[in-house]
Short mmCIF file of C-alpha atoms and ligand atoms in Angstrom, two decimals:
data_model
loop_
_atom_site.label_atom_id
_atom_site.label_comp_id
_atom_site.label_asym_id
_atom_site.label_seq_id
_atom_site.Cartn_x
_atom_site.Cartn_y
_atom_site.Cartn_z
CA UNK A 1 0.00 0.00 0.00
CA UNK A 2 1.08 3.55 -0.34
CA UNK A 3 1.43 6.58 1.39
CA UNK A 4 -1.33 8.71 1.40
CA UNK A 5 -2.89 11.97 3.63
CA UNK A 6 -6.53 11.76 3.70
CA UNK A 7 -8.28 15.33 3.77
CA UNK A 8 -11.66 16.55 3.25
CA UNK A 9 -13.31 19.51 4.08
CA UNK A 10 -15.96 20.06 1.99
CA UNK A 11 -19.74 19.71 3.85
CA UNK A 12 -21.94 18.24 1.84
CA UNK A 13 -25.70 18.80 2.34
CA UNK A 14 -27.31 15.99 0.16
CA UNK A 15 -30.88 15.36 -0.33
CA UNK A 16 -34.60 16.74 -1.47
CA UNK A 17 -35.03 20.18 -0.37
CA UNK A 18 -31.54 21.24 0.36
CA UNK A 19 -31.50 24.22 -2.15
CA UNK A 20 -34.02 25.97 0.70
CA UNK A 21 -31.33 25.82 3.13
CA UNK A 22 -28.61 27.75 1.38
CA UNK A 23 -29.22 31.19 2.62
CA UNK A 24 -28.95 30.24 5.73
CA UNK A 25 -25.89 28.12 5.30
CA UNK A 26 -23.71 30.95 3.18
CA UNK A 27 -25.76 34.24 5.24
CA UNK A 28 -21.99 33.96 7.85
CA UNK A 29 -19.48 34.17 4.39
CA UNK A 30 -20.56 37.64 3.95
CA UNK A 31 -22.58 39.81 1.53
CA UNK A 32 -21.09 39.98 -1.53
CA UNK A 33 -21.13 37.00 -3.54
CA UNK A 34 -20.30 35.94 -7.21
CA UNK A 35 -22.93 33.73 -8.73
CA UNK A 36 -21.54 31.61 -11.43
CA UNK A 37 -23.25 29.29 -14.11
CA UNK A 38 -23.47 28.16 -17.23
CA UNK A 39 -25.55 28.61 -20.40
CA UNK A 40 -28.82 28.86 -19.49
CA UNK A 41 -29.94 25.50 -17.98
CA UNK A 42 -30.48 26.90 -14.85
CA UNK A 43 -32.80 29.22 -15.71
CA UNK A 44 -34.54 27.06 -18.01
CA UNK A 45 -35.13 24.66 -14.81
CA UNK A 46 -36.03 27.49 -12.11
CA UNK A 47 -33.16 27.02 -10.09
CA UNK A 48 -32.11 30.11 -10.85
CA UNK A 49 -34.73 32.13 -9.32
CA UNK A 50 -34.66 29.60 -6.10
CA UNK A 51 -31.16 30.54 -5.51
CA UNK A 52 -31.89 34.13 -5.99
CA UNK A 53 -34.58 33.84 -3.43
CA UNK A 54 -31.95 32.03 -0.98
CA UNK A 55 -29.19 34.73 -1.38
CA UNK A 56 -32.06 37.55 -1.03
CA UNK A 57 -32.65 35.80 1.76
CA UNK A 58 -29.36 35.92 3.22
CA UNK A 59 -29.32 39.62 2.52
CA UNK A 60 -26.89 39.07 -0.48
CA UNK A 61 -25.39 41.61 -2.72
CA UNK A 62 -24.98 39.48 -5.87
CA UNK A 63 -22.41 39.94 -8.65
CA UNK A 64 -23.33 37.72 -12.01
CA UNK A 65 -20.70 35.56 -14.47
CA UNK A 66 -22.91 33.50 -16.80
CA UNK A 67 -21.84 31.59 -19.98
CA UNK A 68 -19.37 28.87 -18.67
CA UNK A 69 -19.43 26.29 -21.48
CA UNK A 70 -18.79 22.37 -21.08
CA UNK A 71 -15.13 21.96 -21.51
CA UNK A 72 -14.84 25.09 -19.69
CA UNK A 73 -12.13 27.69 -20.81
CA UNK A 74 -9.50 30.04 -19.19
CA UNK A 75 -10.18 32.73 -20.46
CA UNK A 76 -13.87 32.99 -18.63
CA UNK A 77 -11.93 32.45 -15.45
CA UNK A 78 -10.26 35.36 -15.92
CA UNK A 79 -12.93 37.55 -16.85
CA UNK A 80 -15.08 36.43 -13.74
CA UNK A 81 -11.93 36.69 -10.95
CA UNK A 82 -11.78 40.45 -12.70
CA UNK A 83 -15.38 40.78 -11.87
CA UNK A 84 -15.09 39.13 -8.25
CA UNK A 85 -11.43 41.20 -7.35
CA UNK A 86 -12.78 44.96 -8.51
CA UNK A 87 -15.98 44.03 -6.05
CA UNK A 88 -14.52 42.36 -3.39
CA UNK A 89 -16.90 39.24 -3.32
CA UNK A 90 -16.80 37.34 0.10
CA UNK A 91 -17.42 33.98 -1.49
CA UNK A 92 -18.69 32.27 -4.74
CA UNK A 93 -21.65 30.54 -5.89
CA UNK A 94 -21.09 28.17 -8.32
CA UNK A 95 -24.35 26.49 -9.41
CA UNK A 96 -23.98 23.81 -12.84
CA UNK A 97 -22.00 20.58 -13.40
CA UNK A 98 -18.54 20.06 -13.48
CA UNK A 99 -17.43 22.83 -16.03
CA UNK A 100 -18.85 25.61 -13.95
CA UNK A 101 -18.04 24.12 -10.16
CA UNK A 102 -14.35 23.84 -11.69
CA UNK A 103 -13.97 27.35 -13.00
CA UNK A 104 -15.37 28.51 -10.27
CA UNK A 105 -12.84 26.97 -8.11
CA UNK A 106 -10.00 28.75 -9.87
CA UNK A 107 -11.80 31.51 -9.77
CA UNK A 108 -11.72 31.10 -6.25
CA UNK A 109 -8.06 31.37 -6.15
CA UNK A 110 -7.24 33.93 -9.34
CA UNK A 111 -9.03 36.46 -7.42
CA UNK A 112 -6.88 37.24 -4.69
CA UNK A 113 -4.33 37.18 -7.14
CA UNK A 114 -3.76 39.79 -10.77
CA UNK A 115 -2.21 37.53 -13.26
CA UNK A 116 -4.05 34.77 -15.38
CA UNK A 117 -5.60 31.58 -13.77
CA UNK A 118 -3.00 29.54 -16.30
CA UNK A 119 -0.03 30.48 -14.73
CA UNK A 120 -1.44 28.10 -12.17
CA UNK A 121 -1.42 25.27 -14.42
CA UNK A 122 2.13 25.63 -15.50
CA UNK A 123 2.99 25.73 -12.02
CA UNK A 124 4.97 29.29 -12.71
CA UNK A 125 2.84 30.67 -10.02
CA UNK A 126 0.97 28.91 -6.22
CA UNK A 127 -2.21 29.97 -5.08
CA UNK A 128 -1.96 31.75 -1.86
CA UNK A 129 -5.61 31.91 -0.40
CA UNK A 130 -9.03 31.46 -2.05
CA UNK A 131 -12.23 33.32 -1.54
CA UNK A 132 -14.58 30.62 0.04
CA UNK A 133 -16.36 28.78 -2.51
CA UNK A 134 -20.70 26.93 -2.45
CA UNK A 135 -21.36 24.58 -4.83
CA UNK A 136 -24.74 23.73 -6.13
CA UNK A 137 -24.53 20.72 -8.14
CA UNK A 138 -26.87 20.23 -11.22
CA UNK A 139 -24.91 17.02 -12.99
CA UNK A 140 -24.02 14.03 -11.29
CA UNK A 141 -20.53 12.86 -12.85
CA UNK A 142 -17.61 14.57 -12.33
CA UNK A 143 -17.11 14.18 -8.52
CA UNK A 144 -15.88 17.94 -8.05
CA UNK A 145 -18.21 19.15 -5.32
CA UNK A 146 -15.90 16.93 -2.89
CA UNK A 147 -12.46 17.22 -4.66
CA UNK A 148 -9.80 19.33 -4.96
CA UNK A 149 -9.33 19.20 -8.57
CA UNK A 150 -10.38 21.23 -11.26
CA UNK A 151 -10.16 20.93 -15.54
CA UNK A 152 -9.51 23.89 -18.06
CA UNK A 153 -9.70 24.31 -21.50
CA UNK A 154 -6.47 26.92 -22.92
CA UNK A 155 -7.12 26.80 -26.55
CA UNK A 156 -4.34 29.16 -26.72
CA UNK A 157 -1.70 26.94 -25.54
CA UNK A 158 -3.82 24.07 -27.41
CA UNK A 159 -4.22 21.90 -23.54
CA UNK A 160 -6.93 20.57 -21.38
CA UNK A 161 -5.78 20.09 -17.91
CA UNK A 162 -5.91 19.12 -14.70
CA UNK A 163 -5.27 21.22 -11.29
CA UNK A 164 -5.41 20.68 -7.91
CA UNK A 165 -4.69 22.54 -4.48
CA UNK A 166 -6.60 21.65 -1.11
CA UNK A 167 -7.91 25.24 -1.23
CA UNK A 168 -10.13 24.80 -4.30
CA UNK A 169 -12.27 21.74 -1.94
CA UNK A 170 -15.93 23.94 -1.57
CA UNK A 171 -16.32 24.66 1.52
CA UNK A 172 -20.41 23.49 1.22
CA UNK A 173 -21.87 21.45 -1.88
CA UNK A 174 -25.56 21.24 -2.31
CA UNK A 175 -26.55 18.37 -4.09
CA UNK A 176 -30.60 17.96 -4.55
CA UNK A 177 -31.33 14.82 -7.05
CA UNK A 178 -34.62 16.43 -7.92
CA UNK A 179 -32.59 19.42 -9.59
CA UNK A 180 -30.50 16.94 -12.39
CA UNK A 181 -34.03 15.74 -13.48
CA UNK A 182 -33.99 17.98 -16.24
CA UNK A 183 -30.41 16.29 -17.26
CA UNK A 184 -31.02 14.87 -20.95
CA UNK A 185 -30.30 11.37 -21.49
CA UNK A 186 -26.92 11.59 -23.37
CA UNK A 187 -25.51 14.04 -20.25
CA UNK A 188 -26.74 11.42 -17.58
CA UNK A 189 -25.55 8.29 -19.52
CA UNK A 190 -22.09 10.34 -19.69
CA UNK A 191 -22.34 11.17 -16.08
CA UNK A 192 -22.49 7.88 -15.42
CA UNK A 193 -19.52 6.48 -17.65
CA UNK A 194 -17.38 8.97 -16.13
CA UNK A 195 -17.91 8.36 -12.63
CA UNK A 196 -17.18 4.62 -13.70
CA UNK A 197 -14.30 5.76 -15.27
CA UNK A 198 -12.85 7.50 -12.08
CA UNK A 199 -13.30 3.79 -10.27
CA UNK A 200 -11.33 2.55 -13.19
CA UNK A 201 -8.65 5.51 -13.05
CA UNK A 202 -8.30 4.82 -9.37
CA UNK A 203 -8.59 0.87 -9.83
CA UNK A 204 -5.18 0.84 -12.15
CA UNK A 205 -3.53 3.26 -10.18
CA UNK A 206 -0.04 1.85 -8.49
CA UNK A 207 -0.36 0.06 -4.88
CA UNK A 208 -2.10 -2.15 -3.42
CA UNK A 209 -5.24 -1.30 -1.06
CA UNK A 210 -7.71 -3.86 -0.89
CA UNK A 211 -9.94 -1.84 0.92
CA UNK A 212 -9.60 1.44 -1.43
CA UNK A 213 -10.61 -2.08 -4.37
CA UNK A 214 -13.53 -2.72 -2.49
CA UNK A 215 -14.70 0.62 -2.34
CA UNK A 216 -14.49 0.81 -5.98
CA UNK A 217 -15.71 -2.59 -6.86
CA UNK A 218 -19.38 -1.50 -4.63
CA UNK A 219 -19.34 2.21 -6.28
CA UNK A 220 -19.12 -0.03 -10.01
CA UNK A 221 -21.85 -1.96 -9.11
CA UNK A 222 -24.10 0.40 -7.67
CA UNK A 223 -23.98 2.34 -10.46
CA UNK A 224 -23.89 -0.22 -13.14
CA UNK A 225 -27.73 -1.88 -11.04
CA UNK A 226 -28.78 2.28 -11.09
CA UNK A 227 -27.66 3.66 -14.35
CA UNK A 228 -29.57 1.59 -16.37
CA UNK A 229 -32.67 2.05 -14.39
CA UNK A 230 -31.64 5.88 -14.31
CA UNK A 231 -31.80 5.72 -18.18
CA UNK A 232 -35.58 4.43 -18.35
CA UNK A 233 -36.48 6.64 -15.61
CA UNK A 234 -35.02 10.01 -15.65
CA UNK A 235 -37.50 11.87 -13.08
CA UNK A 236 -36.99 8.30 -10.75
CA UNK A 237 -35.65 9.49 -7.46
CA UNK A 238 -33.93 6.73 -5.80
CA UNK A 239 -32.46 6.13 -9.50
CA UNK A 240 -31.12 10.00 -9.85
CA UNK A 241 -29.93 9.60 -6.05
CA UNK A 242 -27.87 6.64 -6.04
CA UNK A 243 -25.98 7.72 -9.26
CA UNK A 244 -25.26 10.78 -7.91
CA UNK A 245 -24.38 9.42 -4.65
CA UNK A 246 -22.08 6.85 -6.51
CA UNK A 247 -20.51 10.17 -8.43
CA UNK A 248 -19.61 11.69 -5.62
CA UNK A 249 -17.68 8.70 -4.00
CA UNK A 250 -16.15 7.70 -6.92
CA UNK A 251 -13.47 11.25 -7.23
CA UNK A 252 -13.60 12.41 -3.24
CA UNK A 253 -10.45 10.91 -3.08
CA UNK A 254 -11.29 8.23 -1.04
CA UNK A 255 -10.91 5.61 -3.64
CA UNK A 256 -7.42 6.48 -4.48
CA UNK A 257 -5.87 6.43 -0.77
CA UNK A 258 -3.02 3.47 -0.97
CA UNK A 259 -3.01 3.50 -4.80
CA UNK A 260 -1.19 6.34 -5.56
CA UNK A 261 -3.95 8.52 -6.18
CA UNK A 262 -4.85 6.49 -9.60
CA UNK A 263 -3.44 6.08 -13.24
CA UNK A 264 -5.09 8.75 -15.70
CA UNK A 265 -3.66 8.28 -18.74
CA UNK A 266 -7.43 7.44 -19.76
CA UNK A 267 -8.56 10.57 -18.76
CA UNK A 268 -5.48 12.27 -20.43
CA UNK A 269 -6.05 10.81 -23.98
CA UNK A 270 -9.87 12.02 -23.46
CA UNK A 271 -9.11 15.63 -22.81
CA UNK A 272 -7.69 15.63 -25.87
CA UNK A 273 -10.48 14.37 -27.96
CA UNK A 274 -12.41 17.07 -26.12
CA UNK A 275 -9.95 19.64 -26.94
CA UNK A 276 -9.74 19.10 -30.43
CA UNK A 277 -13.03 17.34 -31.39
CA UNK A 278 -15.46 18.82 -28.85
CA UNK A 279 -16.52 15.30 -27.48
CA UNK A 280 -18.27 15.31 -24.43
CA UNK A 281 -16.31 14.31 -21.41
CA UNK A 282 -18.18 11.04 -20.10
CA UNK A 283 -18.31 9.81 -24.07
CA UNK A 284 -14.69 10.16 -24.64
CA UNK A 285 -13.90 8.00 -21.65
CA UNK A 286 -16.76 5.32 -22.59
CA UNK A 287 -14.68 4.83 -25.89
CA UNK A 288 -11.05 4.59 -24.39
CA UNK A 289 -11.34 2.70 -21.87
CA UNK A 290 -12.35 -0.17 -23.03
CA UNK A 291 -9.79 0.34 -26.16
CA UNK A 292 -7.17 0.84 -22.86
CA UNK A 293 -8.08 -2.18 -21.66
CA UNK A 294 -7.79 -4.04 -24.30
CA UNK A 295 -3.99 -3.16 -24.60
CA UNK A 296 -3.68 -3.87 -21.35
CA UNK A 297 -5.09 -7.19 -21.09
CA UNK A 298 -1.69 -8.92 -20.70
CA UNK A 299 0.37 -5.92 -18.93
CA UNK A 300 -2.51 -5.25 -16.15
CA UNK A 301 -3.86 -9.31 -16.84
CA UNK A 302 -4.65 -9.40 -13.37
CA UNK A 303 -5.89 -6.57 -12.54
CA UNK A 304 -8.97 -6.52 -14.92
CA UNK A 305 -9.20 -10.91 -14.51
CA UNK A 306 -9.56 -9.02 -10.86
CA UNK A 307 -12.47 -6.60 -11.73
CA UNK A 308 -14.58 -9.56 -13.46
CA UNK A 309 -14.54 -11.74 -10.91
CA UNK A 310 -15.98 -9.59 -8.62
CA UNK A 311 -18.06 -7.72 -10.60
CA UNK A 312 -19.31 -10.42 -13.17
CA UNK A 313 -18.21 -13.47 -11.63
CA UNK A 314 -16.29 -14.59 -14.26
CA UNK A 315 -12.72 -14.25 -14.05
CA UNK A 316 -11.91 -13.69 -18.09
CA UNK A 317 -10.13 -10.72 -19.24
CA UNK A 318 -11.53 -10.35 -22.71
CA UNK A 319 -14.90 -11.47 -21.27
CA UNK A 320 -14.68 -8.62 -18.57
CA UNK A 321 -13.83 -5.30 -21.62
CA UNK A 322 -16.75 -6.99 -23.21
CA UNK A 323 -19.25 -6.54 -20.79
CA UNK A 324 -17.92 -2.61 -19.88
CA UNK A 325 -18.25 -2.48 -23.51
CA UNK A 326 -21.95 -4.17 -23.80
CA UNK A 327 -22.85 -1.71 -20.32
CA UNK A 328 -21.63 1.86 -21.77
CA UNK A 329 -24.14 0.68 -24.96
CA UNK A 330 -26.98 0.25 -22.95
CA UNK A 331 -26.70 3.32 -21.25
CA UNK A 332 -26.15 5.22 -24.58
CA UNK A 333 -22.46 6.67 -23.79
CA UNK A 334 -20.36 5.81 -27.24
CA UNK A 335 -17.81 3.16 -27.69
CA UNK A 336 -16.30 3.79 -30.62
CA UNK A 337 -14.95 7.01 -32.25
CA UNK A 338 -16.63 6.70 -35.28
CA UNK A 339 -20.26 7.00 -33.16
CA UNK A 340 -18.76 11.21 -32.20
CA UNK A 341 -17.82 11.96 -35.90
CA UNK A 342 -14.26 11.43 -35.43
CA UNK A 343 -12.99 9.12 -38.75
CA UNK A 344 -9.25 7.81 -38.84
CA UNK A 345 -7.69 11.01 -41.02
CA UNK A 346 -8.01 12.66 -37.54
CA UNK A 347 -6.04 9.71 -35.75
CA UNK A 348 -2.42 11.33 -36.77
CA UNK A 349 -3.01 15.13 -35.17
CA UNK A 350 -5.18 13.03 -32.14
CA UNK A 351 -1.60 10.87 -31.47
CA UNK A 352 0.78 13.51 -32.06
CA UNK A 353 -1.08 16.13 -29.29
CA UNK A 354 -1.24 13.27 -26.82
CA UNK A 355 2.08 12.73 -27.35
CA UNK A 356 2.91 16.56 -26.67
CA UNK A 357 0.93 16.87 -23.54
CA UNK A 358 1.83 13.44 -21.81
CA UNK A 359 -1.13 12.10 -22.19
CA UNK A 360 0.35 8.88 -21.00
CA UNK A 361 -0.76 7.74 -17.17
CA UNK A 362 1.52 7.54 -14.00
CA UNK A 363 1.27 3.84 -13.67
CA UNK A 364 0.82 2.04 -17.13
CA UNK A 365 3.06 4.79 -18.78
CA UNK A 366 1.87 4.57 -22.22
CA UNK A 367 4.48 4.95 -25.79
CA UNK A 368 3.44 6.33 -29.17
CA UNK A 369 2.86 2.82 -30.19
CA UNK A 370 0.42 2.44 -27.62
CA UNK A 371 -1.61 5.62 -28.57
CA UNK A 372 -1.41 4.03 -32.12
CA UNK A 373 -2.91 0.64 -31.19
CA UNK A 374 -5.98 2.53 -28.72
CA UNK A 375 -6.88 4.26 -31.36
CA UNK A 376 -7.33 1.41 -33.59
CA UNK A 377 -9.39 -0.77 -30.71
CA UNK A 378 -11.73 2.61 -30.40
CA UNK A 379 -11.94 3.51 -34.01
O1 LIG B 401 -24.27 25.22 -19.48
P1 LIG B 401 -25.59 24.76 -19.03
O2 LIG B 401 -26.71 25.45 -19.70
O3 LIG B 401 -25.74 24.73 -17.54
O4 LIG B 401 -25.77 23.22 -19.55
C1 LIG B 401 -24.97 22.11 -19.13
C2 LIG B 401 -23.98 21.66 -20.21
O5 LIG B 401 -24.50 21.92 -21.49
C3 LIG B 401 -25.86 20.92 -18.97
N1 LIG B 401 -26.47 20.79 -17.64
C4 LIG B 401 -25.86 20.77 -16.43
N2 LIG B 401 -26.77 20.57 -15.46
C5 LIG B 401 -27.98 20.48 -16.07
C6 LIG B 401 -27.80 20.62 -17.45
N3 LIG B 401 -28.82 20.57 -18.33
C7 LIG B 401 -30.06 20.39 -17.83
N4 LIG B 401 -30.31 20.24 -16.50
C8 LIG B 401 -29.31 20.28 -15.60
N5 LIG B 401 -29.58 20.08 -14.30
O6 LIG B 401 -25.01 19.80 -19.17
C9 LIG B 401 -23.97 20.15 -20.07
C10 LIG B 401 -22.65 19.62 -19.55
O7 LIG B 401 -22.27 20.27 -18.37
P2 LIG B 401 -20.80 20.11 -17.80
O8 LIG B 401 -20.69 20.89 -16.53
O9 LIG B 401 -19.80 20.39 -18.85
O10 LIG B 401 -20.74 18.53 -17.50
P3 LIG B 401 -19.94 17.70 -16.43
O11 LIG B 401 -20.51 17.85 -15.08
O12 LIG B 401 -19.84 16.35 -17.00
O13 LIG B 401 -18.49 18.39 -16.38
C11 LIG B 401 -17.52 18.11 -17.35
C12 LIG B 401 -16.25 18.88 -17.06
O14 LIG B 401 -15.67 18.47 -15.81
C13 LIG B 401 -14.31 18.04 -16.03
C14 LIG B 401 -14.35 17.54 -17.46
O15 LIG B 401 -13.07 17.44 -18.03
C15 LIG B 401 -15.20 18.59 -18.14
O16 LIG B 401 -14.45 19.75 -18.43
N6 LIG B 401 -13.91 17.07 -15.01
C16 LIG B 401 -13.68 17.53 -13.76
C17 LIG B 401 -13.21 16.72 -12.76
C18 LIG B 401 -12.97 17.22 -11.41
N7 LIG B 401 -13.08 18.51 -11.16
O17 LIG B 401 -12.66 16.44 -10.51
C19 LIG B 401 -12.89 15.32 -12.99
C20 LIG B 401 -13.48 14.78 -14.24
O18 LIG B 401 -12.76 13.65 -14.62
C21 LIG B 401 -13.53 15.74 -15.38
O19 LIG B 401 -12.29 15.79 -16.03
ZN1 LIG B 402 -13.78 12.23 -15.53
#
């Protein structure tokens, strides 16, 4: 097993009806808050004016930053922490899936600083405090209303990456299963490949912790019983709560402790796709991981003989891709690239970008070779 610290901060108030108790909750952060969402899906839904009702509640001055798209970019980040610094917000309100919860996070940090939110993410520049950040959570999949981490978009630098610092945790996330009814099918089915895809990140990852396997093993199974009952059902409470539950666990960090903190080169090659081909998040991880798996049915053998046995019973490696495979199809998350547009005269500038920005794991450190064979098991 490995080293590990464990470390969470982040309250989370989960349940029907927890959107009524925010005012009261954020009412001791201060007055002047930063609302950020997306592109119009909470006000399409109502939440919007709930919220508004909650801060007016709390006595709230509130300060706006709408438009965060999915496979959010730098660039907003900026504009917002201008918006936050010249009024001196007291916290943020981040209400939307995982594009606008991670902005807002670096928000969170870029404002108490005056240079752009990417000098974080080449590391030429540490965070030194963050303006306290609520999350209201309207997508179950990415796991960011308990984690640390946070994803950008710098089409500039042409990269999609990862940061993390254990001041961008929330200090509260709201999570009401009600409120990701209006979700449309191909956004929950993703939802629900990524958080399975996180399980698998963390599953490969280097170390041994049986206990952090078992975890992960009962998260994969609760969701793959749920999702597909999710999928016939999207206004189904008990279906929308579980996989959201199961969301959550899967990236609070718990299922990494003793392993390293996970693999990622899955995730890696996928931020490309998204980066250069627009593909949603959950559906580019639906198609390489089972591609990933297939090269690394002798290499990680055990592992995924491992995975079957407990999940399917049956101990057989190619058996075991095969079902994943048959499970992200029934949902209605993509398997192959061909299904998002993306035809094999797009394979070269796909390899040679992964190859630029590493896309390549920490444990099952992958060559050009290998990028060359996972894109012909996904095409
Ligand atoms: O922009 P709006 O109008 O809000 O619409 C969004 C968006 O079009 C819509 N949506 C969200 N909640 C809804 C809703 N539509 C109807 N009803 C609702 N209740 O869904 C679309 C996708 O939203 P987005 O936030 O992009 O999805 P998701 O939560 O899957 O987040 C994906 C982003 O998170 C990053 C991904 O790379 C990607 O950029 N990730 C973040 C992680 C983290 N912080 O730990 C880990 C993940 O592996 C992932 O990389
Ligand atoms: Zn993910």
């Amino acid at each position: 097993m490995e080293n590990f610290i464990a470390h969470n901060p982040t309250s989370l108030h989960f349940g029907k009806g927890v959107i009524e108790t925010i005012g009261k909750t954020v009412q001791p952060l201060g007055k002047k808050v930063l609302l950020v969402y997306g592109k119009g899906s909470v006000k399409r839904s109502g939440l919007y004016d709930r919220i508004i009702s909650q801060l007016n509640q709390a006595g709230a001055i509130v300060f706006e930053y709408d438009g965060i798209q999915p496979n959010p970019l730098v660039e907003d980040v900026d504009k917002a922490a201008a918006i936050g610094r010249e009024n001196g917000v007291d916290y943020i309100l981040a209400v939307g899936g995982g594009s606008v919860i991670d902005s807002a996070k670096i928000i969170s940090i870029a404002i108490p600083v005056d240079h752009s939110a990417w000098k974080f993410y080449e590391y030429k520049a540490k965070p030194v405090k963050a303006i306290p950040l609520v999350a209201v959570l309207t997508l179950a999949a990415t796991g960011t209303e308990m984690n640390p981490f946070a994803v950008l978009q710098n089409p500039e630098t042409g990269r999609k990456d990862g940061y993390g610092s254990p001041l961008c945790f929330p200090v509260h996330s709201f999570l009401d299963p009600e409120v990701t009814y209006t979700v449309p099918a191909d956004y929950t089915a993703y939802g629900i490949a990524d958080l399975i895809a996180h399980c698998f990140e963390n599953y490969f990852g280097k170390g041994d912790s049986s206990l952090s396997d078992r975890f992960i093993t009962a998260i994969i199974a609760d969701a793959m019983e749920w999702g597909p009952k999710l999928m016939q059902n999207l206004h189904g409470y008990n279906e929308r709560a579980a996989i959201m539950y199961d969301a959550t666990m899967a990236l609070n960090m718990m299922t990494g402790y003793g392993k390293s903190g996970g693999d990622w080169g899955v995730h890696g090659m996928g931020h490309i796709l998204s980066l250069l081909h627009g593909v949603p998040h959950g559906a580019s991880l639906s198609i390489l991981f089972p591609a990933w798996m297939k090269l690394l049915k002798e290499r990680a053998a055990n592992q995924i003989s491992k995975l079957g046995s407990e999940l399917f019973g049956n101990a057989d490696v190619e058996s075991t891709i095969a079902r994943f495979e048959e499970f992200f199809t029934l949902i209605g998350s993509p398997v192959r690239l061909s299904q998002v547009g993306i035809g094999e005269d797009k394979f070269e500038e796909i390899i040679r970008v992964m190859i630029r920005n590493k896309a390549e794991g920490s444990h099952y450190k992958l060559s050009e070779a290998d990028y060359h064979l996972i894109m012909e098991y996904a095409k």
